mmCIF file of C-alpha atoms and ligand atoms in Angstrom:
data_model
loop_
_atom_site.group_PDB
_atom_site.id
_atom_site.type_symbol
_atom_site.label_atom_id
_atom_site.label_comp_id
_atom_site.label_asym_id
_atom_site.label_seq_id
_atom_site.Cartn_x
_atom_site.Cartn_y
_atom_site.Cartn_z
ATOM 1 C CA MET A 1 11.257 4.937 20.964
ATOM 2 C CA TYR A 2 10.224 5.634 17.331
ATOM 3 C CA ASN A 3 11.008 9.589 17.515
ATOM 4 C CA ALA A 4 10.371 10.069 13.971
ATOM 5 C CA HIS A 5 7.149 9.653 13.911
ATOM 6 C CA LEU A 6 6.345 10.737 17.884
ATOM 7 C CA VAL A 7 5.293 13.751 16.273
ATOM 8 C CA GLY A 8 2.483 11.107 13.686
ATOM 9 C CA ARG A 9 -1.440 11.962 14.651
ATOM 10 C CA ILE A 10 -2.643 11.504 18.378
ATOM 11 C CA ILE A 11 -5.465 10.968 19.189
ATOM 12 C CA LYS A 12 -7.821 12.883 20.882
ATOM 13 C CA GLY A 13 -10.192 12.402 23.269
ATOM 14 C CA PHE A 14 -10.599 9.763 27.177
ATOM 15 C CA LEU A 15 -9.290 6.204 26.037
ATOM 16 C CA ILE A 16 -8.729 3.154 28.059
ATOM 17 C CA VAL A 17 -7.508 1.451 25.408
ATOM 18 C CA LYS A 18 -3.670 3.098 24.759
ATOM 19 C CA LEU A 19 -0.620 0.979 23.195
ATOM 20 C CA ILE A 20 -2.043 -1.038 20.215
ATOM 21 C CA LEU A 21 -0.001 -3.674 19.348
ATOM 22 C CA GLY A 22 -0.793 -4.593 14.830
ATOM 23 C CA ILE A 23 1.067 -7.429 12.397
ATOM 24 C CA GLU A 24 0.702 -7.619 9.260
ATOM 25 C CA SER A 25 1.066 -10.350 7.296
ATOM 26 C CA SER A 26 -0.992 -10.054 4.087
ATOM 27 C CA CYS A 27 0.710 -10.503 1.894
ATOM 28 C CA ASP A 28 5.378 -11.222 1.590
ATOM 29 C CA GLU A 29 5.715 -8.866 4.674
ATOM 30 C CA THR A 30 5.794 -9.616 8.401
ATOM 31 C CA GLY A 31 5.220 -5.838 9.866
ATOM 32 C CA VAL A 32 4.773 -4.986 13.831
ATOM 33 C CA ALA A 33 4.048 -2.155 15.828
ATOM 34 C CA LEU A 34 3.116 0.207 18.647
ATOM 35 C CA TYR A 35 1.225 2.169 18.739
ATOM 36 C CA HIS A 36 0.143 4.609 21.391
ATOM 37 C CA THR A 37 -2.797 7.026 21.224
ATOM 38 C CA GLU A 38 -0.867 9.392 23.376
ATOM 39 C CA ARG A 39 2.445 9.945 22.616
ATOM 40 C CA GLY A 40 2.069 8.236 18.524
ATOM 41 C CA LEU A 41 4.134 5.210 16.905
ATOM 42 C CA LEU A 42 6.775 4.113 19.482
ATOM 43 C CA ALA A 43 8.501 1.406 16.808
ATOM 44 C CA HIS A 44 7.471 0.071 13.811
ATOM 45 C CA VAL A 45 10.321 -3.852 12.754
ATOM 46 C CA LEU A 46 9.328 -4.937 8.560
ATOM 47 C CA HIS A 47 10.519 -8.391 7.359
ATOM 48 C CA THR A 48 10.447 -8.045 3.539
ATOM 49 C CA GLN A 49 10.006 -11.628 1.696
ATOM 50 C CA VAL A 50 11.686 -10.238 -1.560
ATOM 51 C CA ALA A 51 15.126 -11.426 -2.063
ATOM 52 C CA MET A 52 12.862 -14.875 -1.330
ATOM 53 C CA HIS A 53 10.483 -14.516 -3.647
ATOM 54 C CA SER A 54 12.915 -12.568 -6.106
ATOM 55 C CA GLU A 55 14.190 -16.528 -7.370
ATOM 56 C CA TYR A 56 10.891 -16.758 -8.255
ATOM 57 C CA GLY A 57 9.642 -13.711 -10.113
ATOM 58 C CA GLY A 58 6.212 -13.372 -8.512
ATOM 59 C CA VAL A 59 5.825 -14.809 -4.535
ATOM 60 C CA VAL A 60 5.077 -17.850 -3.174
ATOM 61 C CA PRO A 61 2.307 -17.952 -1.788
ATOM 62 C CA GLU A 62 3.665 -21.411 1.243
ATOM 63 C CA LEU A 63 6.688 -19.955 0.872
ATOM 64 C CA ALA A 64 5.710 -16.302 2.876
ATOM 65 C CA SER A 65 3.135 -18.074 4.930
ATOM 66 C CA ARG A 66 6.880 -20.200 6.594
ATOM 67 C CA ASP A 67 8.368 -17.380 6.078
ATOM 68 C CA HIS A 68 6.079 -15.125 8.661
ATOM 69 C CA ILE A 69 5.803 -18.041 11.085
ATOM 70 C CA ARG A 70 9.336 -17.755 11.049
ATOM 71 C CA HIS A 71 9.376 -13.624 12.046
ATOM 72 C CA ALA A 72 6.042 -12.944 13.926
ATOM 73 C CA LEU A 73 7.422 -13.451 17.500
ATOM 74 C CA PRO A 74 10.782 -12.310 16.725
ATOM 75 C CA LEU A 75 9.452 -8.859 15.836
ATOM 76 C CA ILE A 76 7.207 -8.366 17.964
ATOM 77 C CA ARG A 77 10.085 -8.900 20.924
ATOM 78 C CA ALA A 78 11.829 -6.600 18.860
ATOM 79 C CA VAL A 79 9.145 -4.239 18.798
ATOM 80 C CA ALA A 80 8.650 -4.374 22.084
ATOM 81 C CA GLN A 81 12.692 -3.712 23.517
ATOM 82 C CA GLU A 82 12.349 -0.598 20.591
ATOM 83 C CA ALA A 83 9.344 1.085 22.140
ATOM 84 C CA GLU A 84 10.223 0.409 25.778
ATOM 85 C CA CYS A 85 7.387 -2.351 26.719
ATOM 86 C CA THR A 86 6.591 -4.807 27.382
ATOM 87 C CA LEU A 87 3.710 -7.481 26.181
ATOM 88 C CA GLN A 88 1.835 -7.504 29.409
ATOM 89 C CA ASP A 89 1.677 -3.260 28.914
ATOM 90 C CA VAL A 90 -0.015 -3.590 25.764
ATOM 91 C CA ASP A 91 -4.286 -2.700 25.753
ATOM 92 C CA ALA A 92 -4.951 -4.832 22.391
ATOM 93 C CA ILE A 93 -3.672 -6.535 19.357
ATOM 94 C CA ALA A 94 -4.991 -5.479 16.340
ATOM 95 C CA TYR A 95 -4.187 -7.973 13.034
ATOM 96 C CA THR A 96 -4.964 -7.819 9.161
ATOM 97 C CA GLN A 97 -7.677 -9.974 8.469
ATOM 98 C CA GLY A 98 -7.764 -9.436 4.887
ATOM 99 C CA PRO A 99 -8.057 -8.941 1.694
ATOM 100 C CA GLY A 100 -4.513 -11.033 1.067
ATOM 101 C CA LEU A 101 -3.180 -14.695 1.022
ATOM 102 C CA SER A 102 -5.068 -16.835 3.526
ATOM 103 C CA GLY A 103 -2.657 -18.631 4.518
ATOM 104 C CA ALA A 104 0.211 -15.837 5.457
ATOM 105 C CA LEU A 105 -3.268 -13.492 6.851
ATOM 106 C CA LEU A 106 -4.068 -16.714 9.479
ATOM 107 C CA VAL A 107 -0.547 -16.546 10.128
ATOM 108 C CA GLY A 108 -1.759 -13.158 11.179
ATOM 109 C CA ALA A 109 -4.577 -13.459 13.081
ATOM 110 C CA SER A 110 -3.487 -17.040 14.762
ATOM 111 C CA ILE A 111 -0.381 -15.615 16.134
ATOM 112 C CA ALA A 112 -2.903 -11.993 17.595
ATOM 113 C CA CYS A 113 -5.587 -13.545 18.626
ATOM 114 C CA ALA A 114 -3.148 -16.344 20.334
ATOM 115 C CA LEU A 115 -1.274 -13.402 22.562
ATOM 116 C CA ALA A 116 -4.679 -11.800 23.408
ATOM 117 C CA TYR A 117 -6.060 -14.828 24.845
ATOM 118 C CA ALA A 118 -3.139 -15.684 27.177
ATOM 119 C CA LEU A 119 -2.467 -11.460 27.966
ATOM 120 C CA ASP A 120 -6.612 -11.287 28.232
ATOM 121 C CA ILE A 121 -6.818 -8.076 26.228
ATOM 122 C CA PRO A 122 -9.547 -7.263 22.321
ATOM 123 C CA ALA A 123 -8.189 -9.000 19.620
ATOM 124 C CA ILE A 124 -9.565 -6.571 16.110
ATOM 125 C CA GLY A 125 -9.122 -7.470 12.605
ATOM 126 C CA ILE A 126 -8.233 -5.184 10.314
ATOM 127 C CA HIS A 127 -8.653 -3.807 6.888
ATOM 128 C CA HIS A 128 -5.656 -4.479 5.020
ATOM 129 C CA LEU A 129 -6.680 -1.411 2.397
ATOM 130 C CA GLU A 130 -8.327 0.485 5.001
ATOM 131 C CA GLY A 131 -4.658 0.564 6.983
ATOM 132 C CA HIS A 132 -3.131 1.791 3.674
ATOM 133 C CA LEU A 133 -6.328 4.281 3.011
ATOM 134 C CA LEU A 134 -5.248 5.942 6.896
ATOM 135 C CA SER A 135 -1.428 5.568 6.584
ATOM 136 C CA PRO A 136 -0.565 9.461 5.711
ATOM 137 C CA LEU A 137 -3.023 10.054 9.459
ATOM 138 C CA LEU A 138 0.311 9.475 10.550
ATOM 139 C CA SER A 139 2.370 11.861 8.267
ATOM 140 C CA ASP A 140 2.612 16.181 10.212
ATOM 141 C CA PRO A 141 1.538 17.061 8.273
ATOM 142 C CA ALA A 142 -1.650 15.271 8.243
ATOM 143 C CA PRO A 143 -5.075 15.281 5.716
ATOM 144 C CA GLU A 144 -8.146 16.849 7.485
ATOM 145 C CA PHE A 145 -11.822 14.368 6.984
ATOM 146 C CA PRO A 146 -13.297 14.533 4.182
ATOM 147 C CA PHE A 147 -11.206 13.371 1.113
ATOM 148 C CA VAL A 148 -10.369 11.816 -1.785
ATOM 149 C CA ALA A 149 -8.345 9.051 -1.225
ATOM 150 C CA LEU A 150 -6.159 7.547 -4.680
ATOM 151 C CA LEU A 151 -5.137 3.251 -3.608
ATOM 152 C CA VAL A 152 -2.362 1.899 -6.021
ATOM 153 C CA SER A 153 -1.033 -1.151 -4.459
ATOM 154 C CA GLY A 154 -0.045 -4.270 -6.246
ATOM 155 C CA GLY A 155 -3.520 -5.390 -6.169
ATOM 156 C CA HIS A 156 -5.695 -2.826 -6.048
ATOM 157 C CA THR A 157 -6.076 0.414 -7.583
ATOM 158 C CA GLN A 158 -9.291 2.363 -6.026
ATOM 159 C CA LEU A 159 -10.380 6.176 -6.075
ATOM 160 C CA MET A 160 -12.360 6.695 -2.790
ATOM 161 C CA ARG A 161 -14.396 8.924 -0.738
ATOM 162 C CA VAL A 162 -12.865 9.051 2.231
ATOM 163 C CA ASP A 163 -16.030 10.823 5.038
ATOM 164 C CA GLY A 164 -14.367 9.464 8.431
ATOM 165 C CA VAL A 165 -13.444 6.341 10.022
ATOM 166 C CA GLY A 166 -15.039 4.049 8.368
ATOM 167 C CA GLN A 167 -16.664 5.866 5.799
ATOM 168 C CA TYR A 168 -15.568 5.665 2.980
ATOM 169 C CA ILE A 169 -17.669 5.132 -0.876
ATOM 170 C CA LEU A 170 -16.165 4.423 -4.826
ATOM 171 C CA LEU A 171 -15.324 6.343 -6.530
ATOM 172 C CA GLY A 172 -14.028 4.227 -9.058
ATOM 173 C CA GLU A 173 -11.433 0.699 -9.481
ATOM 174 C CA THR A 174 -9.498 -0.828 -11.594
ATOM 175 C CA LEU A 175 -11.663 -3.265 -13.830
ATOM 176 C CA ASP A 176 -8.443 -5.874 -14.689
ATOM 177 C CA ASP A 177 -4.810 -4.913 -13.945
ATOM 178 C CA ALA A 178 -4.139 -2.795 -10.467
ATOM 179 C CA ALA A 179 -1.714 -0.186 -10.756
ATOM 180 C CA GLY A 180 1.565 -2.562 -9.227
ATOM 181 C CA GLU A 181 0.663 -5.148 -11.124
ATOM 182 C CA ALA A 182 1.291 -3.146 -14.178
ATOM 183 C CA PHE A 183 4.890 -2.010 -13.002
ATOM 184 C CA ASP A 184 5.350 -5.606 -11.591
ATOM 185 C CA LYS A 185 4.642 -6.936 -15.612
ATOM 186 C CA SER A 186 5.763 -3.881 -17.602
ATOM 187 C CA ALA A 187 9.059 -4.201 -15.304
ATOM 188 C CA LYS A 188 9.368 -9.027 -15.905
ATOM 189 C CA LEU A 189 8.925 -7.648 -19.598
ATOM 190 C CA LEU A 190 11.411 -5.595 -19.520
ATOM 191 C CA GLY A 191 14.431 -8.233 -17.836
ATOM 192 C CA LEU A 192 14.167 -6.861 -13.670
ATOM 193 C CA GLY A 193 13.668 -8.613 -10.631
ATOM 194 C CA TYR A 194 10.352 -8.818 -8.870
ATOM 195 C CA PRO A 195 8.662 -6.638 -7.376
ATOM 196 C CA GLY A 196 9.178 -4.770 -10.829
ATOM 197 C CA GLY A 197 7.747 -1.745 -9.433
ATOM 198 C CA PRO A 198 11.322 0.094 -8.311
ATOM 199 C CA GLY A 199 13.641 -1.122 -10.515
ATOM 200 C CA LEU A 200 11.549 0.645 -13.103
ATOM 201 C CA ALA A 201 11.249 4.282 -11.972
ATOM 202 C CA LYS A 202 14.765 3.599 -11.354
ATOM 203 C CA LEU A 203 15.396 3.125 -15.177
ATOM 204 C CA ALA A 204 13.082 4.997 -16.595
ATOM 205 C CA THR A 205 15.055 7.805 -15.172
ATOM 206 C CA ARG A 206 17.845 7.263 -18.403
ATOM 207 C CA GLY A 207 14.740 7.332 -20.597
ATOM 208 C CA GLN A 208 14.047 9.584 -23.730
ATOM 209 C CA PRO A 209 10.430 11.199 -22.747
ATOM 210 C CA TRP A 210 10.484 11.434 -27.078
ATOM 211 C CA ARG A 211 10.927 7.660 -28.623
ATOM 212 C CA PHE A 212 7.958 5.632 -27.210
ATOM 213 C CA LYS A 213 4.439 7.148 -26.804
ATOM 214 C CA LEU A 214 1.755 4.116 -25.143
ATOM 215 C CA PRO A 215 -1.399 3.614 -24.579
ATOM 216 C CA ARG A 216 -3.015 6.215 -21.449
ATOM 217 C CA PRO A 217 -6.619 3.370 -21.329
ATOM 218 C CA MET A 218 -9.325 5.050 -20.699
ATOM 219 C CA LEU A 219 -8.132 8.187 -19.460
ATOM 220 C CA HIS A 220 -11.361 9.515 -21.522
ATOM 221 C CA SER A 221 -13.602 6.861 -19.961
ATOM 222 C CA GLY A 222 -15.487 9.841 -18.740
ATOM 223 C CA ASP A 223 -15.964 7.730 -15.486
ATOM 224 C CA LEU A 224 -13.062 7.390 -12.678
ATOM 225 C CA ASP A 225 -12.689 3.378 -13.522
ATOM 226 C CA PHE A 226 -8.925 1.803 -14.627
ATOM 227 C CA SER A 227 -7.677 -0.928 -17.253
ATOM 228 C CA PHE A 228 -3.798 -1.549 -16.734
ATOM 229 C CA SER A 229 -3.966 -4.983 -18.955
ATOM 230 C CA GLY A 230 -3.547 -3.353 -22.330
ATOM 231 C CA LEU A 231 -0.938 -1.734 -21.667
ATOM 232 C CA LYS A 232 1.763 -4.842 -20.673
ATOM 233 C CA THR A 233 0.551 -6.195 -23.996
ATOM 234 C CA ALA A 234 1.477 -3.146 -24.992
ATOM 235 C CA VAL A 235 4.754 -3.615 -23.765
ATOM 236 C CA LEU A 236 5.417 -6.802 -24.884
ATOM 237 C CA THR A 237 4.235 -5.681 -28.804
ATOM 238 C CA LEU A 238 7.049 -3.241 -28.114
ATOM 239 C CA THR A 239 9.787 -5.214 -26.226
ATOM 240 C CA ARG A 240 9.463 -7.989 -29.089
ATOM 241 C CA GLN A 241 10.146 -5.557 -32.132
ATOM 242 C CA HIS A 242 12.979 -4.276 -30.678
ATOM 243 C CA GLU A 243 14.467 -7.315 -29.812
ATOM 244 C CA LEU A 244 14.615 -8.566 -33.220
ATOM 245 C CA ALA A 245 15.569 -5.097 -34.287
ATOM 246 C CA GLU A 246 18.455 -4.708 -32.088
ATOM 247 C CA GLN A 247 19.634 -8.478 -31.201
ATOM 248 C CA SER A 248 23.625 -7.894 -30.386
ATOM 249 C CA PRO A 249 26.157 -10.798 -30.765
ATOM 250 C CA ASP A 250 26.798 -10.312 -26.743
ATOM 251 C CA GLU A 251 22.915 -11.801 -26.919
ATOM 252 C CA GLN A 252 21.847 -8.673 -24.961
ATOM 253 C CA ASN A 253 18.449 -8.756 -26.478
ATOM 254 C CA MET A 254 18.015 -5.878 -26.304
ATOM 255 C CA THR A 255 19.650 -1.881 -25.610
ATOM 256 C CA GLU A 256 19.935 -1.079 -22.118
ATOM 257 C CA GLN A 257 18.892 2.696 -23.244
ATOM 258 C CA THR A 258 15.614 0.192 -25.303
ATOM 259 C CA ARG A 259 15.129 -1.092 -21.767
ATOM 260 C CA ALA A 260 15.168 2.425 -20.392
ATOM 261 C CA ASP A 261 13.219 4.172 -22.956
ATOM 262 C CA ILE A 262 10.207 1.255 -22.326
ATOM 263 C CA ALA A 263 10.840 1.687 -18.877
ATOM 264 C CA HIS A 264 10.118 5.399 -19.907
ATOM 265 C CA ALA A 265 6.933 5.431 -21.649
ATOM 266 C CA ALA A 266 5.737 2.231 -18.996
ATOM 267 C CA GLN A 267 5.631 4.188 -16.267
ATOM 268 C CA GLU A 268 4.372 7.828 -18.408
ATOM 269 C CA ALA A 269 1.452 5.890 -19.590
ATOM 270 C CA ILE A 270 0.658 4.756 -15.562
ATOM 271 C CA VAL A 271 1.241 7.652 -13.993
ATOM 272 C CA GLU A 272 -0.421 10.267 -16.634
ATOM 273 C CA VAL A 273 -3.757 7.802 -16.436
ATOM 274 C CA LEU A 274 -3.732 8.402 -12.497
ATOM 275 C CA VAL A 275 -3.233 11.977 -12.249
ATOM 276 C CA SER A 276 -5.876 12.462 -14.330
ATOM 277 C CA LYS A 277 -8.348 10.414 -12.971
ATOM 278 C CA SER A 278 -7.137 11.519 -9.337
ATOM 279 C CA LEU A 279 -7.746 15.068 -10.308
ATOM 280 C CA SER A 280 -11.441 13.824 -12.210
ATOM 281 C CA ALA A 281 -11.815 12.513 -8.339
ATOM 282 C CA LEU A 282 -11.647 16.342 -6.810
ATOM 283 C CA LYS A 283 -13.297 17.576 -9.208
ATOM 284 C CA GLN A 284 -15.881 15.619 -9.460
ATOM 285 C CA THR A 285 -15.948 15.220 -5.011
ATOM 286 C CA GLY A 286 -15.693 19.196 -4.842
ATOM 287 C CA LEU A 287 -13.043 18.056 -2.028
ATOM 288 C CA LYS A 288 -9.743 19.477 -2.627
ATOM 289 C CA GLN A 289 -7.561 16.728 -0.564
ATOM 290 C CA LEU A 290 -5.730 13.678 -2.276
ATOM 291 C CA VAL A 291 -4.390 11.698 -0.246
ATOM 292 C CA VAL A 292 -2.018 8.686 -1.465
ATOM 293 C CA ALA A 293 -1.840 5.425 -0.413
ATOM 294 C CA GLY A 294 -0.238 1.741 -1.151
ATOM 295 C CA GLY A 295 3.375 0.878 -2.560
ATOM 296 C CA VAL A 296 2.661 2.331 -5.559
ATOM 297 C CA GLY A 297 2.766 5.994 -3.815
ATOM 298 C CA ALA A 298 6.180 5.656 -3.423
ATOM 299 C CA ASN A 299 6.027 6.259 -7.100
ATOM 300 C CA GLN A 300 8.490 9.832 -7.126
ATOM 301 C CA ARG A 301 7.447 10.786 -11.244
ATOM 302 C CA LEU A 302 4.067 9.844 -9.166
ATOM 303 C CA ARG A 303 4.170 11.838 -6.560
ATOM 304 C CA ALA A 304 5.547 14.815 -8.648
ATOM 305 C CA GLN A 305 3.081 15.031 -11.375
ATOM 306 C CA LEU A 306 0.231 14.888 -9.347
ATOM 307 C CA ASP A 307 2.229 18.188 -6.827
ATOM 308 C CA GLN A 308 2.438 19.375 -10.230
ATOM 309 C CA ALA A 309 -0.890 19.218 -11.177
ATOM 310 C CA ALA A 310 -2.705 19.552 -7.949
ATOM 311 C CA ASN A 311 -1.295 22.774 -7.191
ATOM 312 C CA LYS A 312 -1.868 25.264 -10.378
ATOM 313 C CA ARG A 313 -5.703 24.129 -9.440
ATOM 314 C CA GLY A 314 -4.988 24.687 -5.194
ATOM 315 C CA TYR A 315 -5.626 20.892 -4.343
ATOM 316 C CA ARG A 316 -3.463 19.296 -1.915
ATOM 317 C CA VAL A 317 -1.562 16.087 -1.784
ATOM 318 C CA PHE A 318 -0.994 13.882 1.532
ATOM 319 C CA TYR A 319 1.331 10.875 0.932
ATOM 320 C CA PRO A 320 2.293 8.736 3.315
ATOM 321 C CA ASP A 321 6.533 8.554 4.498
ATOM 322 C CA LEU A 322 7.687 6.377 2.120
ATOM 323 C CA GLU A 323 7.926 3.544 4.790
ATOM 324 C CA PHE A 324 4.427 3.476 4.974
ATOM 325 C CA CYS A 325 3.112 2.909 1.528
ATOM 326 C CA THR A 326 4.161 0.122 1.198
ATOM 327 C CA ASP A 327 2.891 -2.471 3.709
ATOM 328 C CA ASN A 328 3.808 -2.473 7.284
ATOM 329 C CA GLY A 329 2.545 -2.783 11.323
ATOM 330 C CA ALA A 330 2.469 0.959 11.893
ATOM 331 C CA MET A 331 -1.192 1.883 9.436
ATOM 332 C CA ILE A 332 -2.277 -1.769 10.921
ATOM 333 C CA ALA A 333 -1.858 -0.395 15.055
ATOM 334 C CA PHE A 334 -2.903 3.262 14.628
ATOM 335 C CA ALA A 335 -6.016 1.608 12.107
ATOM 336 C CA GLY A 336 -6.793 -0.333 15.055
ATOM 337 C CA ALA A 337 -6.011 2.732 17.420
ATOM 338 C CA LEU A 338 -9.278 4.532 15.638
ATOM 339 C CA ARG A 339 -11.173 1.154 15.682
ATOM 340 C CA LEU A 340 -10.970 0.962 18.885
ATOM 341 C CA GLN A 341 -12.465 4.270 19.229
ATOM 342 C CA GLN A 342 -15.422 3.932 17.415
ATOM 343 C CA GLN A 343 -16.407 0.190 19.056
ATOM 344 C CA GLU A 344 -16.890 -2.172 21.905
ATOM 345 C CA ALA A 345 -13.527 -3.826 22.302
ATOM 346 C CA LYS A 346 -13.490 -7.454 21.884
ATOM 347 C CA ARG A 347 -12.984 -10.268 23.617
ATOM 348 C CA ASP A 348 -13.729 -12.976 21.789
ATOM 349 C CA TYR A 349 -10.989 -14.917 20.542
ATOM 350 C CA ARG A 350 -12.129 -16.703 17.552
ATOM 351 C CA PHE A 351 -11.031 -15.814 13.850
ATOM 352 C CA ASN A 352 -11.400 -15.826 10.235
ATOM 353 C CA VAL A 353 -10.169 -14.663 7.653
ATOM 354 C CA LYS A 354 -10.542 -12.653 4.615
ATOM 355 C CA PRO A 355 -8.264 -13.504 1.554
ATOM 356 C CA ARG A 356 -11.350 -11.241 -0.917
ATOM 357 C CA TRP A 357 -12.812 -8.961 1.041
ATOM 358 C CA ASP A 358 -15.215 -5.655 -0.229
ATOM 359 C CA LEU A 359 -13.151 -1.499 1.558
ATOM 360 C CA GLN A 360 -17.363 -1.088 2.215
ATOM 361 C CA GLN A 361 -18.635 -3.826 3.894
ATOM 362 C CA ILE A 362 -17.148 -2.348 6.751
ATOM 363 C CA ASN A 363 -18.317 0.767 6.811
ATOM 364 C CA THR A 364 -20.049 1.260 9.918
ATOM 365 C CA ALA A 365 -23.687 2.837 10.171
ATOM 366 C CA THR A 366 -23.672 6.430 10.658
HETATM 367 O O1 LIG B 1 0.559 -1.822 -1.103
HETATM 368 P P1 LIG B 1 2.322 -2.813 -1.609
HETATM 369 O O2 LIG B 1 2.910 -2.908 -1.037
HETATM 370 O O3 LIG B 1 1.266 -3.765 -1.477
HETATM 371 C C1 LIG B 1 0.259 -4.731 -2.051
HETATM 372 O O4 LIG B 1 -1.166 -4.925 -0.353
HETATM 373 O O5 LIG B 1 -0.251 -4.704 -3.324
HETATM 374 O O6 LIG B 1 2.208 -2.789 -2.950
HETATM 375 C C2 LIG B 1 3.508 -2.873 -3.660
HETATM 376 C C3 LIG B 1 3.065 -2.818 -5.163
HETATM 377 C C4 LIG B 1 4.150 -2.958 -5.909
HETATM 378 O O7 LIG B 1 3.113 -3.855 -6.842
HETATM 379 C C5 LIG B 1 5.109 -2.966 -6.289
HETATM 380 O O8 LIG B 1 6.220 -2.819 -7.530
HETATM 381 C C6 LIG B 1 5.112 -1.138 -6.438
HETATM 382 O O9 LIG B 1 4.143 -1.570 -5.688
HETATM 383 N N1 LIG B 1 5.269 -0.157 -6.070
HETATM 384 C C7 LIG B 1 6.396 0.719 -7.188
HETATM 385 C C8 LIG B 1 6.846 1.827 -5.998
HETATM 386 N N2 LIG B 1 7.228 0.376 -5.458
HETATM 387 C C9 LIG B 1 6.896 -0.355 -4.586
HETATM 388 N N3 LIG B 1 5.694 0.506 -8.450
HETATM 389 C C10 LIG B 1 5.809 1.952 -8.477
HETATM 390 N N4 LIG B 1 7.553 2.986 -8.314
HETATM 391 C C11 LIG B 1 8.000 2.049 -7.051
HETATM 392 N N5 LIG B 1 8.408 3.262 -6.636
HETATM 393 ZN ZN1 LIG B 2 -0.710 -3.400 0.888
#
């Protein structure tokens, strides 16, 4: 039993579908969870492939698919054991249908649909970003609809207006690299492993704030769009300059301090743009609540700066618990539970995956 999260949002009202198994396999994490509409999140387990991919400096899609195959069924058994139930107790299975790596998605989709067929229960495909977007609702206190959501993951940077489940309006998004990519690429240039976000954030804590200032792309563009690819170039230029200037006899190309100073400058640039655009989105929509979702939402500097700016202006910011910021099965089980309130639970086991999938395509008609 996963006591820490029993407090998560409980879905009110009469429901036939109560216990939902969620399977996430869109990229480099196999996540499985059991969510109960009356008892909350019962259990969730995760296997991360980070160590395997870090050897290659990034995700190798074929290796990711094979690893999902190896871990999905043992994780499903483990989550059932932790929740003290059997698969026969499960009422529906939710799986990530996209966006993501096609091979990795196919593993989760095929296992979910085969299991659902065998158990004679419905299977439902979930949009990965909808999972992220709704994940702060698992926390206590949870935001109320409507809210503005800042979605910041390895592949996406978007500001959305969220009026309810399946009611998403895109306010702005990145024109090139995602915020997570900016973290990862800057980290790589500084010789840090994959994924670079957490490593860069750690290195940045030792940086001297006054030393470097990097460009804040599109800070004053007047809209809610982002652009982070120029930042990578600025970090590259800065590292090159200092590699040459600071070559030392032990072949350390840059001093540790300079690396930390550049990491600090890169993080500040990304965070300032994200904070500024989030505030503009709140102002523009007139809404008072901001929800931050996706892996970059784990960044402590972003959280601190957002909280500070929001407090000053009477806004409130909600974050998923740290373990639900990055990819996980709980957000998929939970999104499945919410979706099954709205739509007929079908016993149709044909499946396809959607490696590219616009979030607004899943809007439910009002
Ligand atoms: O949401 P997520 O787990 O996967 C995707 O759907 O993309 O996000 C992964 C991204 C990576 O780019 C990773 O570097 C970044 O989130 N990330 C962070 C932190 N933790 C994860 N970025 C900055 N600071 C962190 N603490
Ligand atoms: Zn994600």
